[in-house]
CSV table of C-alpha atoms in Angstrom, one decimal:
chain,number,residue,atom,x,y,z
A,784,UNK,CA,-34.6,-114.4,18.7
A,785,UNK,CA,-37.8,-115.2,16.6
A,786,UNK,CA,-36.9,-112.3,14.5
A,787,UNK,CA,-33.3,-113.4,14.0
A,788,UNK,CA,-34.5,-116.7,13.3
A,789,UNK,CA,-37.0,-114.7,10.4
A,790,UNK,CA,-34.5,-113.1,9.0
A,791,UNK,CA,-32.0,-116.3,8.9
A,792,UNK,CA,-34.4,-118.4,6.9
A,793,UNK,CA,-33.1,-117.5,3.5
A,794,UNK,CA,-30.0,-116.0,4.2
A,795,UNK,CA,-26.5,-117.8,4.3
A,796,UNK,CA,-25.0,-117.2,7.6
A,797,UNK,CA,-22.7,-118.6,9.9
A,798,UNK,CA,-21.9,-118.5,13.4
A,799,UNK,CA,-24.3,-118.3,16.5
A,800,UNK,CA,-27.6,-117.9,14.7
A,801,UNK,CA,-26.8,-120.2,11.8
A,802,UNK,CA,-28.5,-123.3,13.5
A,803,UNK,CA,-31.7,-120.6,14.1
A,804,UNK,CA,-31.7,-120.5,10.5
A,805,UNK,CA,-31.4,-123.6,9.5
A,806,UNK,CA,-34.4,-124.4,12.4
A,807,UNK,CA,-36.5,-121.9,11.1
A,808,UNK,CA,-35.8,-123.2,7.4
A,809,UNK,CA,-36.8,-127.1,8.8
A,810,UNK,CA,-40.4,-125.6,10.4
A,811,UNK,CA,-41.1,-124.4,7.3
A,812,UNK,CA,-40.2,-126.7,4.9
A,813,UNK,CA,-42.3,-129.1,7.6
A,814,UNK,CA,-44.9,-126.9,6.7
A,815,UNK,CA,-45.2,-127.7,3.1
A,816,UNK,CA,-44.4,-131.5,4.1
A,817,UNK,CA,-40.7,-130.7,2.5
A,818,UNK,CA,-42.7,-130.4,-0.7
A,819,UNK,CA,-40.5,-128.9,-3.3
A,820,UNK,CA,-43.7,-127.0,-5.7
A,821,UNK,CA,-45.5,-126.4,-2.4
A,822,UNK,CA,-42.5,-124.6,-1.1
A,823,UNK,CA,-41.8,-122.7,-4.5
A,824,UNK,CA,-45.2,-121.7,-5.1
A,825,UNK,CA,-45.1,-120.2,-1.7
A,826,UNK,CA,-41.7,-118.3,-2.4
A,827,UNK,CA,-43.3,-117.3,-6.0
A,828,UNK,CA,-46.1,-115.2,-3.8
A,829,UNK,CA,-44.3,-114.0,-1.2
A,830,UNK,CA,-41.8,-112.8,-3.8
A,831,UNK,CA,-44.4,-111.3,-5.6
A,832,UNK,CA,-45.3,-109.4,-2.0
A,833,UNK,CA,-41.6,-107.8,-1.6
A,834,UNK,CA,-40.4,-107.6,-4.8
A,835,UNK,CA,-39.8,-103.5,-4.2
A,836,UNK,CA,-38.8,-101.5,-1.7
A,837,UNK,CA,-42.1,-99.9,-1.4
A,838,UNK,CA,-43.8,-103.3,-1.2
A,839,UNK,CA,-40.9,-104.5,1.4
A,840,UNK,CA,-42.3,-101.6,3.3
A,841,UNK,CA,-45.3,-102.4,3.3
A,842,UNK,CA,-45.7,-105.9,3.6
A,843,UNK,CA,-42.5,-107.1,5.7
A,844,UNK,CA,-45.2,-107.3,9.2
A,845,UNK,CA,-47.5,-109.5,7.6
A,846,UNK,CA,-44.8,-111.8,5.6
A,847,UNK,CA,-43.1,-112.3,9.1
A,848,UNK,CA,-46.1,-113.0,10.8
A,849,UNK,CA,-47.1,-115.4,8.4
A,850,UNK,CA,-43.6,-117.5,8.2
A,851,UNK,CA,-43.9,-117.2,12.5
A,852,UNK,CA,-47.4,-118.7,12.6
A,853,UNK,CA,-46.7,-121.6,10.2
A,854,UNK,CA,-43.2,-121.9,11.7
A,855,UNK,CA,-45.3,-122.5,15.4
A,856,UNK,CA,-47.8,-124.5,13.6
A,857,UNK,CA,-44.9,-126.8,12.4
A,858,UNK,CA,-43.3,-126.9,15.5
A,859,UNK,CA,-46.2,-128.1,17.5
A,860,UNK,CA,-48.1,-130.4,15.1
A,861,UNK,CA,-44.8,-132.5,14.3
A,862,UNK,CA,-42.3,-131.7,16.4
A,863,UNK,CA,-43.9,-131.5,19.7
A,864,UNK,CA,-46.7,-134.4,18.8
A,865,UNK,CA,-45.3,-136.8,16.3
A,866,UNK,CA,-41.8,-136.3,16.8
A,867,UNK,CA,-42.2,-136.9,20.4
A,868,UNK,CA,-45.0,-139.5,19.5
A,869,UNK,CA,-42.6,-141.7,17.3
A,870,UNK,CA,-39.7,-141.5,19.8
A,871,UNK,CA,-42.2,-142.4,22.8
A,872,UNK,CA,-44.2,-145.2,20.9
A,873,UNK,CA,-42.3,-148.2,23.0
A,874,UNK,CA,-43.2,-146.5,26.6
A,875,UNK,CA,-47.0,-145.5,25.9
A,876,UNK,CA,-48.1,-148.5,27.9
A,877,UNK,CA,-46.4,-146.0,31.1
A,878,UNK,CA,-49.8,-143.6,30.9
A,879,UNK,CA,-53.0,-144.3,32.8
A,880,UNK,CA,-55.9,-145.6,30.5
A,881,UNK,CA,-57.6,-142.0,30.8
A,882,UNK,CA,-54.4,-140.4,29.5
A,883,UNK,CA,-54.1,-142.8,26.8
A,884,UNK,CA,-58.2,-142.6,25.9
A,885,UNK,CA,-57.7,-138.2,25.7
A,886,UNK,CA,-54.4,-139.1,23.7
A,887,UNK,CA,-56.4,-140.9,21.3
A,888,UNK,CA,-59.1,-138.3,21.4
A,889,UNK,CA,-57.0,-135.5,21.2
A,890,UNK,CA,-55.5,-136.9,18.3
A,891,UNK,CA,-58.1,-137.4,16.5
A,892,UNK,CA,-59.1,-134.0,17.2
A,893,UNK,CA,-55.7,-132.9,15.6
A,894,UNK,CA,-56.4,-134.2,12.7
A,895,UNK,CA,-59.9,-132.8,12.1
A,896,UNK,CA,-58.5,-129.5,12.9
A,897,UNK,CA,-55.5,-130.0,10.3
A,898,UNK,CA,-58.0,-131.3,8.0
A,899,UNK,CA,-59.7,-127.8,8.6
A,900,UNK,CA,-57.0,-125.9,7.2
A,901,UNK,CA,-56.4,-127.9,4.4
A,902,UNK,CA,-60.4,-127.3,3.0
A,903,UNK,CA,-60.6,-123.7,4.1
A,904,UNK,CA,-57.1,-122.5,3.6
A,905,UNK,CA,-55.1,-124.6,1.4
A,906,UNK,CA,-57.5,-126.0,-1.1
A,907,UNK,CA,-58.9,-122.6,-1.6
A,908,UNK,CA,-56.2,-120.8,-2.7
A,909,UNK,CA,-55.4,-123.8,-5.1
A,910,UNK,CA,-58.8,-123.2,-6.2
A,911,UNK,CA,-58.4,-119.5,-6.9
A,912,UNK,CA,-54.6,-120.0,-8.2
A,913,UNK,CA,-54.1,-122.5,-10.8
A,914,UNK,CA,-50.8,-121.7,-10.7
A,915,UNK,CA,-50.3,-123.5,-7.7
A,916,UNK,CA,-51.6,-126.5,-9.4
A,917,UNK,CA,-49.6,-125.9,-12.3
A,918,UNK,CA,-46.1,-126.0,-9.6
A,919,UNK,CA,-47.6,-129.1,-8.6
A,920,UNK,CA,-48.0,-130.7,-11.4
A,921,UNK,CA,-45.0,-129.5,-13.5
A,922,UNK,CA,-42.0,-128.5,-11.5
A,923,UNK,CA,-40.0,-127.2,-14.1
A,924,UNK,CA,-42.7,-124.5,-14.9
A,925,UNK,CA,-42.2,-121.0,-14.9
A,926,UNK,CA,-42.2,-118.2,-11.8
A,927,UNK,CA,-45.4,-116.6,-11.4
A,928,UNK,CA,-47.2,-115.2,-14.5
A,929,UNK,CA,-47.3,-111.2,-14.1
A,930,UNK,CA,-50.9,-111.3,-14.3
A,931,UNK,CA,-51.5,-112.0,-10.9
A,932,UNK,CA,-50.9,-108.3,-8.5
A,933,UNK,CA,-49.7,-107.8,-4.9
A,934,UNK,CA,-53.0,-106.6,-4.7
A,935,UNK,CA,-55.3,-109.6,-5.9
A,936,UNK,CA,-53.2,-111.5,-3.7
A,937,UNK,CA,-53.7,-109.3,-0.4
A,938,UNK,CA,-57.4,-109.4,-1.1
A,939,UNK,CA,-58.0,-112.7,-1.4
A,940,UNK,CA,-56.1,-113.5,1.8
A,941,UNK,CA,-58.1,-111.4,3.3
A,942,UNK,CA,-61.0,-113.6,3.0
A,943,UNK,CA,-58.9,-116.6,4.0
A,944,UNK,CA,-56.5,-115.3,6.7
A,945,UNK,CA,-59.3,-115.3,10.1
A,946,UNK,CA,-60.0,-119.3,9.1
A,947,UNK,CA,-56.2,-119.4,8.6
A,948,UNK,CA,-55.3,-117.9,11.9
A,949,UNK,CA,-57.8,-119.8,13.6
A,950,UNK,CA,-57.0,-123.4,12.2
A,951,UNK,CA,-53.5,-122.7,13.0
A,952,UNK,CA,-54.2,-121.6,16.8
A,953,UNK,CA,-56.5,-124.6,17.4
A,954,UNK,CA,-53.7,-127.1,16.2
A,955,UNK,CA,-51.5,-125.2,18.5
A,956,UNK,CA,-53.6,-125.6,21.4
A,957,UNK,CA,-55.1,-129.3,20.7
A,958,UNK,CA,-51.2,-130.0,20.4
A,959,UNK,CA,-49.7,-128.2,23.1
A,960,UNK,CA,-52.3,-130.8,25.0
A,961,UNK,CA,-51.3,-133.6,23.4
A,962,UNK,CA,-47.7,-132.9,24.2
A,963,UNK,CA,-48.4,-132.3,28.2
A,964,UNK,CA,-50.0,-135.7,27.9
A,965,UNK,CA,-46.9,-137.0,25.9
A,966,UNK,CA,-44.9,-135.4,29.0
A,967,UNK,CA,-46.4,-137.7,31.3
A,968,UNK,CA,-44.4,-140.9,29.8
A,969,UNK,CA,-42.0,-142.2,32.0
A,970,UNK,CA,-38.9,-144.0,30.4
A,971,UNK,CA,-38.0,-147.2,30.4
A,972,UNK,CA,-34.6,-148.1,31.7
């Protein structure tokens, strides 16, 4: 299924795995905080990785891995703590004052750990790619100037894709936490 739902995220389907695709389009548009440059800057370099057969070949893995990590990482920092958070916020007072004291902890955690990525993943490659900046900034700029190889672009993620993974499975793990606590809430009514 996860594949499916890979494969569905830019295509126009219908049937059965249409609502996959239009999930896995939501998780990572939630990524990018449904950020219009943030999501086209993102498409300008992964185009730039596939844009030929050969580098379709070569890169497909990694390009799927990547959109399933950030889809996970979407899925458990807002939908699975915030979304459940938001729609729970009027029965809270149901969990014991420890649960509620790790809640608060644990989310405080969360953000510190989203905070993480953001300084040694995100801001980084703005750093290192103006052209990010320029998207930004100016949303009716160009695609991707040709200056900027498949292969400068592997490299440097190199150096950034360990603190990448590693943000990404500590927010999964402080919020698959939070959400057992969550799970603990008993309805009113």
């Amino acid at each position: 299924m996860e594949m499916n739902s890979y494969m569905a995220i830019g295509s126009n389907i219908r049937g059965a795995n249409a609502e996959a695709g239009r999930a896995a389009r939501r998780e990572v548009y939630l990524t990018f905080g449904y950020n219009y440059r943030f999501i086209r800057a993102f498409g300008e370099f992964a185009k730039k990785l596939v844009e030929t057969p050969a580098l379709l070949t070569k890169n497909k893995v990694k390009l799927k891995d990547f959109l399933i990590k950030i889809r996970k990482y979407a899925k458990a920092y807002y939908l699975d703590v915030y979304d459940t958070l938001k729609k729970n916020l009027s029965n809270l007072e149901s969990l014991s004052a420890k649960d509620v004291k790790s809640l608060s902890t644990k989310l405080g955690a969360l953000k510190i750990a989203k905070s993480t990525l953001v300084s040694n993943v995100v801001q980084p490659l703005k750093n290192k790619y103006p052209i990010i900046e320029k998207y930004l900034v100016n949303p009716l700029s160009s695609s991707m100037p040709v200056n900027i190889t498949v292969d400068e672009i592997e490299t440097y993620w190199k150096t950034l894709s360990g603190k990448f993974n590693s943000s990404c499975d500590e927010i999964i793990r402080i919020s698959g936490e939070i959400k057992e606590i969550l799970g603990r809430i008993r309805i009113k009514g």
